[in-house]
CSV table of C-alpha atoms in Angstrom, one decimal:
chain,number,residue,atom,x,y,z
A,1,UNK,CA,0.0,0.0,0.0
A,2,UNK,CA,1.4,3.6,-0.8
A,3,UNK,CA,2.4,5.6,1.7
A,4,UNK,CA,1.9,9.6,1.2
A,5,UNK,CA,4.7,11.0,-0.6
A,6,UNK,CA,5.9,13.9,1.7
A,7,UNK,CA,8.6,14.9,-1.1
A,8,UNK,CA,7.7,18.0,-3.5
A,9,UNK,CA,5.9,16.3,-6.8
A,10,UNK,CA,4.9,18.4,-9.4
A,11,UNK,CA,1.3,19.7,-8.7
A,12,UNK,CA,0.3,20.4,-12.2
A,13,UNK,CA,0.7,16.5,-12.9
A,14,UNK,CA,0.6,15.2,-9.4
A,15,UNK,CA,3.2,12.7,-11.1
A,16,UNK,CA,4.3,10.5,-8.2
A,17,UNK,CA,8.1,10.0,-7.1
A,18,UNK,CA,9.5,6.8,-8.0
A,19,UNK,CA,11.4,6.7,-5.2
A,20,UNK,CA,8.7,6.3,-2.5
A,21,UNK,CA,6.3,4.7,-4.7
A,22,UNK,CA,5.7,1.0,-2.9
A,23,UNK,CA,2.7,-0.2,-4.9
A,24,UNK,CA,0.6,-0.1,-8.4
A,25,UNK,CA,-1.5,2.8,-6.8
A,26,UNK,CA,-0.8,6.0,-6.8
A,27,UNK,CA,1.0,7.8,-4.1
A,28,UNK,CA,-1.1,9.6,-1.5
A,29,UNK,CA,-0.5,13.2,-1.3
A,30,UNK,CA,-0.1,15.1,1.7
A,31,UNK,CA,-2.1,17.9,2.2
A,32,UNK,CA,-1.0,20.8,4.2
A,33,UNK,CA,-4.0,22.2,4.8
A,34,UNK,CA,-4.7,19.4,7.2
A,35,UNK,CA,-1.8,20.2,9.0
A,36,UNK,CA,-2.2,22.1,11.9
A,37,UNK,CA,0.5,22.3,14.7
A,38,UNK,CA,-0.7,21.5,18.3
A,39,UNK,CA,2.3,22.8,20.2
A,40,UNK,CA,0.8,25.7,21.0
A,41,UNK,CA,-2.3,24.8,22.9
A,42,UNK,CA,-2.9,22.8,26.4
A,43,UNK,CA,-5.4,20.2,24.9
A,44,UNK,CA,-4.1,16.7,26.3
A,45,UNK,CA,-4.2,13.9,23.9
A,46,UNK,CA,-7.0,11.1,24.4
A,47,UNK,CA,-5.7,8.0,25.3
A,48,UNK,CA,-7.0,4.8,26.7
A,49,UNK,CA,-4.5,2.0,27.3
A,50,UNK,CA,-4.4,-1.4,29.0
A,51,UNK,CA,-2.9,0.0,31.8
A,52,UNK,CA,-5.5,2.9,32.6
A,53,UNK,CA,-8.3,0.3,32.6
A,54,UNK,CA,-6.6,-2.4,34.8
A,55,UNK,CA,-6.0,0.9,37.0
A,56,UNK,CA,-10.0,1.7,36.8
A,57,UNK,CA,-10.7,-1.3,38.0
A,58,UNK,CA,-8.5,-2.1,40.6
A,59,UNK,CA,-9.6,1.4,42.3
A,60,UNK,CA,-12.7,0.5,42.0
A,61,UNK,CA,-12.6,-2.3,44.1
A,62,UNK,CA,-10.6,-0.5,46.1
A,63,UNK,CA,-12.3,2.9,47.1
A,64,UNK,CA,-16.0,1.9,45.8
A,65,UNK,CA,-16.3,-1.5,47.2
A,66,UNK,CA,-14.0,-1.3,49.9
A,67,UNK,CA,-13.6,-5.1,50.8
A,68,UNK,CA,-13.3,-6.1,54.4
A,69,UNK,CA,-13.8,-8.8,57.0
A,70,UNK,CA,-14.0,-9.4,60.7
A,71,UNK,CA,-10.8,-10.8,62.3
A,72,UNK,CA,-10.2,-11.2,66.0
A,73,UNK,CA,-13.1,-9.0,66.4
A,74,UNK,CA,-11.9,-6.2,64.5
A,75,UNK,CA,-13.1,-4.8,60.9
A,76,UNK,CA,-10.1,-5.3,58.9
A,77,UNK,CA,-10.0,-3.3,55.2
A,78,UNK,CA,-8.5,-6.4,52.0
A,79,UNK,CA,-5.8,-5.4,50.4
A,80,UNK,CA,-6.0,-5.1,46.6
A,81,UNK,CA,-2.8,-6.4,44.5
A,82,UNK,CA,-2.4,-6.6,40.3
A,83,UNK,CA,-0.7,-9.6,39.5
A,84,UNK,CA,2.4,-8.9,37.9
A,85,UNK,CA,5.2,-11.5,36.5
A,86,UNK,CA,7.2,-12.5,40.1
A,87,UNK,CA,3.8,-12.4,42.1
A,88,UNK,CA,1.5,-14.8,40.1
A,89,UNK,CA,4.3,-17.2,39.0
A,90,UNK,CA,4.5,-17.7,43.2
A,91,UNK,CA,0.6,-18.0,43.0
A,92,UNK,CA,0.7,-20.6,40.6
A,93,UNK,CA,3.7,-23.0,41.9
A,94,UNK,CA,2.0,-22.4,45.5
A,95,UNK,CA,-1.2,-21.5,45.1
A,96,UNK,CA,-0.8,-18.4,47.5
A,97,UNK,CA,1.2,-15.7,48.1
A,98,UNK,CA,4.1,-14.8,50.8
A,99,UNK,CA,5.5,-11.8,51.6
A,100,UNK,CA,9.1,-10.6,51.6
A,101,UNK,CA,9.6,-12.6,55.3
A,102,UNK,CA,8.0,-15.6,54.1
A,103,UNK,CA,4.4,-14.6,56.5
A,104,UNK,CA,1.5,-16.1,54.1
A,105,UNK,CA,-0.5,-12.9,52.7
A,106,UNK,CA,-4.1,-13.6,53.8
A,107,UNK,CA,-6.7,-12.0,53.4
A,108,UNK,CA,-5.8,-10.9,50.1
A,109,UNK,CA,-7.6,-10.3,46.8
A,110,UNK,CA,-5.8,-9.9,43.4
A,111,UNK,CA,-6.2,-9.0,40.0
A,112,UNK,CA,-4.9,-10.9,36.9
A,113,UNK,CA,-5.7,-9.9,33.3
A,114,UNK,CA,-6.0,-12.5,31.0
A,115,UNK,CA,-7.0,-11.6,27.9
A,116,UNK,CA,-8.2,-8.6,25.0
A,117,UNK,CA,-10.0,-9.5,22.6
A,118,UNK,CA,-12.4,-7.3,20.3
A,119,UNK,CA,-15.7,-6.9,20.9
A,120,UNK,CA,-17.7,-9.2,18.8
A,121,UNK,CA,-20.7,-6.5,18.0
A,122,UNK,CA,-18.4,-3.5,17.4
A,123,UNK,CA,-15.8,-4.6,15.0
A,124,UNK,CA,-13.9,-2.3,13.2
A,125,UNK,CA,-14.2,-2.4,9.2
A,126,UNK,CA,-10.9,-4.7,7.9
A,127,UNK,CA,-9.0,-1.8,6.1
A,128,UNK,CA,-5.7,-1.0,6.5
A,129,UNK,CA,-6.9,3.0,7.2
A,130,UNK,CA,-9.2,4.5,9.2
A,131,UNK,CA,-12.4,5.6,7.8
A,132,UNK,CA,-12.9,9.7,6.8
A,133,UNK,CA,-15.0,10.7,9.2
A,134,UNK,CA,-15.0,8.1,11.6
A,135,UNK,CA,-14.5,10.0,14.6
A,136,UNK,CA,-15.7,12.5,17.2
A,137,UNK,CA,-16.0,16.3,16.7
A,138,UNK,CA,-15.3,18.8,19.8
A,139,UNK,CA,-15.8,22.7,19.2
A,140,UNK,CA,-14.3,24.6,21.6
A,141,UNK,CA,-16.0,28.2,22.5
A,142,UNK,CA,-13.3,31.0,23.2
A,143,UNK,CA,-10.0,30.3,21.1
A,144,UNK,CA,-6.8,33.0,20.7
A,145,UNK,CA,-8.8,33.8,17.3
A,146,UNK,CA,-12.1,34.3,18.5
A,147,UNK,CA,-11.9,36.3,21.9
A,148,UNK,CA,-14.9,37.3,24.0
A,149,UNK,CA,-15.6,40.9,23.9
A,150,UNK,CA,-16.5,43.3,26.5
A,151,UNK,CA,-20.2,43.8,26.0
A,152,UNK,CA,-20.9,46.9,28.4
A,153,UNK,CA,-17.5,48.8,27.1
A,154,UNK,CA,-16.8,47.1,23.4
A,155,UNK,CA,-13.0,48.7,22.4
A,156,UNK,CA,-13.9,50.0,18.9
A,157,UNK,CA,-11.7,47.7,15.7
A,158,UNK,CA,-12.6,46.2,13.5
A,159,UNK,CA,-14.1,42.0,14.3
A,160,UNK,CA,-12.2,39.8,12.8
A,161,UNK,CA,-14.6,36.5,10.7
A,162,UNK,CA,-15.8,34.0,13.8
A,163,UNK,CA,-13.5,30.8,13.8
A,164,UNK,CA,-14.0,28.2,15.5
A,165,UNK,CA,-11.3,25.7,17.1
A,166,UNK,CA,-12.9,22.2,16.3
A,167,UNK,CA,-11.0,19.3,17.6
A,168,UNK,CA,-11.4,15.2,15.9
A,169,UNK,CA,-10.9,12.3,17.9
A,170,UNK,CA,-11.3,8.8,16.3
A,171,UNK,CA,-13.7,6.4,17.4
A,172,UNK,CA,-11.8,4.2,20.3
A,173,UNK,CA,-11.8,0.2,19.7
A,174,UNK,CA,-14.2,-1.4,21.2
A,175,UNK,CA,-12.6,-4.6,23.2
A,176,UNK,CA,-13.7,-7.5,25.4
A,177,UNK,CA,-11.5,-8.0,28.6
A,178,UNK,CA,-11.0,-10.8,30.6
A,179,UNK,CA,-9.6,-10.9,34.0
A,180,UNK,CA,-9.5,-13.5,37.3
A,181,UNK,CA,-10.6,-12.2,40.5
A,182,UNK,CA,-8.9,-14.5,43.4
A,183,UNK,CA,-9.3,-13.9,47.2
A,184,UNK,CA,-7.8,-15.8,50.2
A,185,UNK,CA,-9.0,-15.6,53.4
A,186,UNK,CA,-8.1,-18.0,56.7
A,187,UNK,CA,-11.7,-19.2,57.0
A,188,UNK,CA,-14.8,-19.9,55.6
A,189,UNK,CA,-17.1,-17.4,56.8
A,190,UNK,CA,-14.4,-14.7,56.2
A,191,UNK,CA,-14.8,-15.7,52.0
A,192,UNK,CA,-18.2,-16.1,52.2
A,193,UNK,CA,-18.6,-12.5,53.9
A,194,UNK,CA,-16.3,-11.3,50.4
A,195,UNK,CA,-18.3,-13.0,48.3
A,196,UNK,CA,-21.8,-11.3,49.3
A,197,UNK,CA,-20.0,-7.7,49.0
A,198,UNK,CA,-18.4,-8.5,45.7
A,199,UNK,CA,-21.5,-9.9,44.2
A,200,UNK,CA,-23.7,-6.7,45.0
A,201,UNK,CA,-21.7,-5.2,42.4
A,202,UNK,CA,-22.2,-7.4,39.2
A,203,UNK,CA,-23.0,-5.8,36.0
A,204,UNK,CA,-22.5,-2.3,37.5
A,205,UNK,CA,-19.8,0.0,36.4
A,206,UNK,CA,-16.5,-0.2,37.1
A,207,UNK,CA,-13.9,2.2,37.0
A,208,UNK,CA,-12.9,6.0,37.9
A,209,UNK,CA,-14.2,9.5,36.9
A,210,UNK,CA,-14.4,8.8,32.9
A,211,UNK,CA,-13.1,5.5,32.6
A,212,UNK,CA,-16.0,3.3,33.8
A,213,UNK,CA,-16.7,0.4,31.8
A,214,UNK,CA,-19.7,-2.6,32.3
A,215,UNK,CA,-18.8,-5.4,34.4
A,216,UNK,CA,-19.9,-8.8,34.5
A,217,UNK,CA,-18.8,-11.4,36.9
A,218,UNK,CA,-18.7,-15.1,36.0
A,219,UNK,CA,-19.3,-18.3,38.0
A,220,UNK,CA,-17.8,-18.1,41.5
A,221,UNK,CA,-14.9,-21.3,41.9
A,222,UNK,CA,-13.8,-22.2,45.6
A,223,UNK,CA,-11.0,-23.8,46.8
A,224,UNK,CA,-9.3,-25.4,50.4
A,225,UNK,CA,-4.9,-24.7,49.6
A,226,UNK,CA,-4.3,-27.5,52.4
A,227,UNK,CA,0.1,-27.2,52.7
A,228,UNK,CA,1.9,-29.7,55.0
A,229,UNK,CA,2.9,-27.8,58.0
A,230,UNK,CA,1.2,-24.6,57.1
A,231,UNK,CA,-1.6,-22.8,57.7
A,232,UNK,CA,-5.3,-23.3,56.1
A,233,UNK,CA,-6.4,-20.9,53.3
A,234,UNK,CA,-9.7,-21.2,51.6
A,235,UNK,CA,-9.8,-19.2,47.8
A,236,UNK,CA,-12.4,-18.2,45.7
A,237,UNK,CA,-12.1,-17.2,42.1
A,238,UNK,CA,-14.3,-15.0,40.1
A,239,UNK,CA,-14.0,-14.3,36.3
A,240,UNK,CA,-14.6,-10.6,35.4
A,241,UNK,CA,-15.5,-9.8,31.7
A,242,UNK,CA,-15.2,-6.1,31.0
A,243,UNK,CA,-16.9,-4.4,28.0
A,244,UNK,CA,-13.9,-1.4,27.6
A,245,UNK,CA,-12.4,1.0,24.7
A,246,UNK,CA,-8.7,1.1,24.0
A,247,UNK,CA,-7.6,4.7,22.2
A,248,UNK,CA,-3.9,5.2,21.6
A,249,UNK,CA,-2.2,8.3,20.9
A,250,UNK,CA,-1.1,7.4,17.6
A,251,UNK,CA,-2.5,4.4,15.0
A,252,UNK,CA,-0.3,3.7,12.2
A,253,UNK,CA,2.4,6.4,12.8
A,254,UNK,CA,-1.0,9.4,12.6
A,255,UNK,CA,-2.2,11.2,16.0
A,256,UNK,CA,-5.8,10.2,16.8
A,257,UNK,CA,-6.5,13.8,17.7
A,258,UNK,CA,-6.1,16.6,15.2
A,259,UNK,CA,-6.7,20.4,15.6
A,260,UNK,CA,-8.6,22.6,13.2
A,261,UNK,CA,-10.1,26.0,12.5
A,262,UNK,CA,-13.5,26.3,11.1
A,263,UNK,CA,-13.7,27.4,6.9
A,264,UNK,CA,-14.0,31.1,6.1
A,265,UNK,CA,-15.7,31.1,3.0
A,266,UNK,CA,-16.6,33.7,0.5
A,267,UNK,CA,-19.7,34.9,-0.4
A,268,UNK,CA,-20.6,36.5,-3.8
A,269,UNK,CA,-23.6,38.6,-4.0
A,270,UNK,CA,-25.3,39.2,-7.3
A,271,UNK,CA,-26.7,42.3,-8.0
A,272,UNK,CA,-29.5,43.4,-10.5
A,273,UNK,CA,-31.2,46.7,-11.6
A,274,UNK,CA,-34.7,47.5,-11.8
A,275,UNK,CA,-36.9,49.9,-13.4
A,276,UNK,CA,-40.0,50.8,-11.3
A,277,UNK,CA,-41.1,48.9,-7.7
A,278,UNK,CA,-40.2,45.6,-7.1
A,279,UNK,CA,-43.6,44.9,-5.1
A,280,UNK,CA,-45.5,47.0,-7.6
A,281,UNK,CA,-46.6,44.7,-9.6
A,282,UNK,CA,-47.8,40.9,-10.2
A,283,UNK,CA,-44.5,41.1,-13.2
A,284,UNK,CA,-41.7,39.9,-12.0
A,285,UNK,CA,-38.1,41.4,-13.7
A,286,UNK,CA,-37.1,39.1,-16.0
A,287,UNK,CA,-33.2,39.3,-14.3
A,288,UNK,CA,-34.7,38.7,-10.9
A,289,UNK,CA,-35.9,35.2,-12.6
A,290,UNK,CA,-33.3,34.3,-14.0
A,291,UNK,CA,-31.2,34.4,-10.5
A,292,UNK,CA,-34.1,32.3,-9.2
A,293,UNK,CA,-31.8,29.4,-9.2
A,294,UNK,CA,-29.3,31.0,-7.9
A,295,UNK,CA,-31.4,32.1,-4.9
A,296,UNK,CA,-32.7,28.4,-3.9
A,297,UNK,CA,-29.1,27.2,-3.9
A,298,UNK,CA,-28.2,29.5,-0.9
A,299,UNK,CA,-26.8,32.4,-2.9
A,300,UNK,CA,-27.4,36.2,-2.1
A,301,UNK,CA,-29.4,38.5,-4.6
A,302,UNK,CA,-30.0,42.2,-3.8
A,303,UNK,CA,-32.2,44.1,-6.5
A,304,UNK,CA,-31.5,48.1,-6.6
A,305,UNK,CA,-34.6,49.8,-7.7
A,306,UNK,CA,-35.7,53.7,-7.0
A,307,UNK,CA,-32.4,54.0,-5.2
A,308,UNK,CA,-33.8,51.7,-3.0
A,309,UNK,CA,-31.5,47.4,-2.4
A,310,UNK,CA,-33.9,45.2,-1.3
A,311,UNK,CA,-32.2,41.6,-0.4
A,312,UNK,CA,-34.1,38.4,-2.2
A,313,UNK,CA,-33.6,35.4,-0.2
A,314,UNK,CA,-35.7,32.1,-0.5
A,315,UNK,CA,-38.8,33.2,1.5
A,316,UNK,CA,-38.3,36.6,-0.7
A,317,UNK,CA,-38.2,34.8,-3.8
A,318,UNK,CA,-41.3,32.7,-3.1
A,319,UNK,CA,-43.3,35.7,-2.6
A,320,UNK,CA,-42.8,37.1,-5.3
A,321,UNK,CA,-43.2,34.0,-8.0
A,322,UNK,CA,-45.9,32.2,-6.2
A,323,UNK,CA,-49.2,34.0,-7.5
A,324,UNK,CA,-52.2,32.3,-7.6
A,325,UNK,CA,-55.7,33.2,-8.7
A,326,UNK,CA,-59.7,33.0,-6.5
A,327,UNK,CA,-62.7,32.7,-7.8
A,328,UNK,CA,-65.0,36.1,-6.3
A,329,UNK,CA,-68.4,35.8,-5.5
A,330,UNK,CA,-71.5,37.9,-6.6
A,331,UNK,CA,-72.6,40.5,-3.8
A,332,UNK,CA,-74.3,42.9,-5.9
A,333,UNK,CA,-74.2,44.7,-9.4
A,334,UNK,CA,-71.2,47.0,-7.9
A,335,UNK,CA,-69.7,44.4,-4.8
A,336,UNK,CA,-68.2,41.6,-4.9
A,337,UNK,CA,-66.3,39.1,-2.2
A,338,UNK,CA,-63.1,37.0,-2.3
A,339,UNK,CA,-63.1,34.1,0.5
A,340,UNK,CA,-59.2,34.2,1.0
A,341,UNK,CA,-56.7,36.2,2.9
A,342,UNK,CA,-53.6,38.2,1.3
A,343,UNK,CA,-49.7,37.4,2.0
A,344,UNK,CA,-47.1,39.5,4.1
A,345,UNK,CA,-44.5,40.9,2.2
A,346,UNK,CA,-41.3,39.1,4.5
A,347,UNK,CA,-39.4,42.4,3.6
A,348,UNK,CA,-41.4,44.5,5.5
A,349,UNK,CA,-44.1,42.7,7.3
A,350,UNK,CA,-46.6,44.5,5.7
A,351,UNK,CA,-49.7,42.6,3.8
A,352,UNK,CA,-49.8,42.9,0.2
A,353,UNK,CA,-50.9,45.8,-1.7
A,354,UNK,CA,-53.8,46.2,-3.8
A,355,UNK,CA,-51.1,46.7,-6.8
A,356,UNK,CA,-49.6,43.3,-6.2
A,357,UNK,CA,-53.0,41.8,-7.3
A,358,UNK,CA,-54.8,41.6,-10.5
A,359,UNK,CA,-58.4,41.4,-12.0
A,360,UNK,CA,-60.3,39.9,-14.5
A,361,UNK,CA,-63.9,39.4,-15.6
A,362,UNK,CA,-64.6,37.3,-17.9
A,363,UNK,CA,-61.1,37.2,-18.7
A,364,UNK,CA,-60.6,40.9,-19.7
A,365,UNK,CA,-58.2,42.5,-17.4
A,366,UNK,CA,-59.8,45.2,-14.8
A,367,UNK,CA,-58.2,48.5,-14.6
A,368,UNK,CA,-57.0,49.4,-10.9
A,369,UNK,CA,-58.9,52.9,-11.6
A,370,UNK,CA,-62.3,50.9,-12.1
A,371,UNK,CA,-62.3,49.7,-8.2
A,372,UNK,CA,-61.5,50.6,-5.0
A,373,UNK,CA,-60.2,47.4,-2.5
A,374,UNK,CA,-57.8,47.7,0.9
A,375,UNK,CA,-56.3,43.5,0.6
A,376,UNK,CA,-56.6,42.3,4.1
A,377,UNK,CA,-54.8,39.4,6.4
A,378,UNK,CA,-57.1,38.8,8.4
A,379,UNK,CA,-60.8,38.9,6.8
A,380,UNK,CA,-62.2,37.9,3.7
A,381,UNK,CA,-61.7,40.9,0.6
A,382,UNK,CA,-64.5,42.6,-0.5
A,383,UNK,CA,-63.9,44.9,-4.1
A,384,UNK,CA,-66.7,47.7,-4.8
A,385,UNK,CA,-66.6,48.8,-8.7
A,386,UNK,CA,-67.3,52.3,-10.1
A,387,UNK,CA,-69.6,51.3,-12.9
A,388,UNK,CA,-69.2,54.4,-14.7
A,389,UNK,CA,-65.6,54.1,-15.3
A,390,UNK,CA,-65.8,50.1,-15.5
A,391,UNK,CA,-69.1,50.8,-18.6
A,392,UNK,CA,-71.2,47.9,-17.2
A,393,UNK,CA,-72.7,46.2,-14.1
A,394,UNK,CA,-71.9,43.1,-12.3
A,395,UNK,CA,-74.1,40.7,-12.9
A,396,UNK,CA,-74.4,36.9,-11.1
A,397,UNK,CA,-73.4,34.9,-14.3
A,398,UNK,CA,-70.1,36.9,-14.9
A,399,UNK,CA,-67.0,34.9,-14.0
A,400,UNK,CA,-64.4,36.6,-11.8
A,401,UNK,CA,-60.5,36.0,-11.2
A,402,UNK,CA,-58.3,37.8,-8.8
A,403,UNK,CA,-54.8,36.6,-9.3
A,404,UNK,CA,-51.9,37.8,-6.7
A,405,UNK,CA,-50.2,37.4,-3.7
A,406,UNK,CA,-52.3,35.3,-1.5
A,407,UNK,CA,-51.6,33.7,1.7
């Protein structure tokens, strides 16, 4: 598999060197824009090892459970011990433990990993890379580019563009762990009392501040360590399965944290010129159209007309295209009504004007001078005629369309 080629190439080609090229593909180029250096801030690496969740759980026996017994009438606190190399190869020749002067070590609970496996219904997908965008996303609110201002007393300059510090983390693996839980005690009773504080605890949480992780404890083994010339020790084993995440620092040679600043883009606005009022009418401009496309992909229109910049966005531009036409109904030979209530202009809140709307009876187009009608938002419209301008009467059978800006 190629590696990325770190050596300058020529970026007009992007022909690859020979010299680092390892396979058939071409070589993966690095891009420096995804380099950003972490030297200057104080954000810790993640990380999750094996050794930070044998810790987790060994405190949590330790401070959360807090095994004890009673031993010559006194409440005596179980020591805790990982089993390291020297310790558990005496456990296993003896089947117990002594300390440095030879005194058996009883009671005594300790700790022995056995296995890591990964986690059967969170595996990973078998490539030899992680997966763009496969990872966690943290944005952090005040960074040495974006500074919070003084609100009451603002000092006067000119604000930088907002940029956010943004922060990815992969995904951790997901891993089954096995462990052995083995306790010694001199006596029966002393196990038994162990046993029924340990047990409280299955399928609970294990672990400190954020690494806790779902425990499960097995079936619970017992045994009598009968030594010639020694003491009696009884011994109880427990299997622990622990459902855990492992996160190093770095997976194949690449930090599992990187550091980024949020895109500054740039916006291009597209002016047009008018003649006349852009709510004027029921026309529509014939350039503000044809940026109509332009609008509904997220782009910024502002039409200039009588001196006046008006800025179009979707809500603007829907306004203004979507007319639709009602039927009136007879009232009279001079009045008629319109079941419907008219739109708000989004530019200024204000409901639509009587301009903005358009007549016809019998399909032949109404002069504005022939009728007098305030559009409403919230009643039904009613129109009055001046038959002496309009030359004839309204009459039941005649067929009416008002075609504007309705709600």
């Amino acid at each position: 598999m190629p590696r990325f080629n770190r050596e300058d190439i020529d970026r007009k080609t992007n022909k690859p060197n020979p010299i680092t090229t390892e396979g058939l593909t071409p070589d993966l180029i690095l891009n420096r824009a995804e380099q950003t250096r972490r030297d200057d801030d104080m954000i810790r690496t993640a990380k999750r090892s094996v050794y930070d969740i044998d810790y987790a759980i060994k405190w949590y026996i330790e401070n959360e459970i807090q095994p004890q017994i009673t031993a010559d009438k006194q409440l005596l606190s179980v020591p805790v011990i990982f089993a390291n190399g020297e310790k558990w190869d005496n456990v296993r020749r003896l089947g117990y433990m002594r300390d440095e002067k030879g005194m058996l070590q009883s009671p005594m609970i300790m700790l022995k990993r056995n296995s890591v496996t990964e986690d059967s219904n969170h595996k990973g997908i078998d490539v030899n890379r992680a997966v763009a965008g496969n990872s966690f996303v943290y944005k952090s609110k005040y960074n040495e580019r974006n500074r919070y201002e003084d609100e009451l007393f603002p000092i006067p300059k000119n604000q930088p563009q907002p940029s956010d510090k943004i922060y990815v983390v992969d995904i951790p693996r997901y891993v089954t762990m096995e462990y052995d839980l083995m306790i010694w005690c001199d006596f029966t009773p002393q196990l038994n009392d162990l046993i029924d504080q340990l047990i409280t605890y299955n399928r609970f949480s294990w672990g400190n501040e954020g690494n806790k992780f779902l425990t499960i404890m097995g079936s619970v083994s017992f045994e009598t360590v009968n030594t010639v010339a020694e003491d009696r020790l009884v011994r109880a084993t427990i299997p622990l399965t622990i459902q855990a995440t492992l996160l190093a620092e770095q997976e194949t040679r690449i930090s599992t944290i990187k550091k980024a600043y949020s895109i500054k883009k740039v916006t291009f606005v597209n002016v047009v010129d008018i003649d006349g009022d852009l709510f004027g009418s029921t026309a529509v401009s014939s350039k503000v159209l044809q940026a109509q496309s332009f609008v509904a992909s997220g782009g910024s229109l502002v039409v200039s007309s009588g001196g006046q910049s008006t800025s179009i966005n979707v809500a603007t531009m829907g306004y203004l295209t979507n007319l639709t036409e009602k039927l009136a109904t007879y009232s009279s030979a001079t009045t008629v009504t319109v079941t419907g209530f008219a739109a708000i202009n989004p530019v200024n809140l204000a409901v639509a004007t009587v301009n903005e709307f358009d007549i016809y009876i019998n399909g032949q187009y109404v002069d504005k001078l022939c009728y007098t009608w305030t559009p409403s938002d919230i009643t039904n419209q009613t129109i009055t005629f001046n038959t002496a301008t309009l030359g004839y009467t309204i009459v039941a059978a005649d067929i009416i369309v008002v075609k504007g800006r309705w709600a």
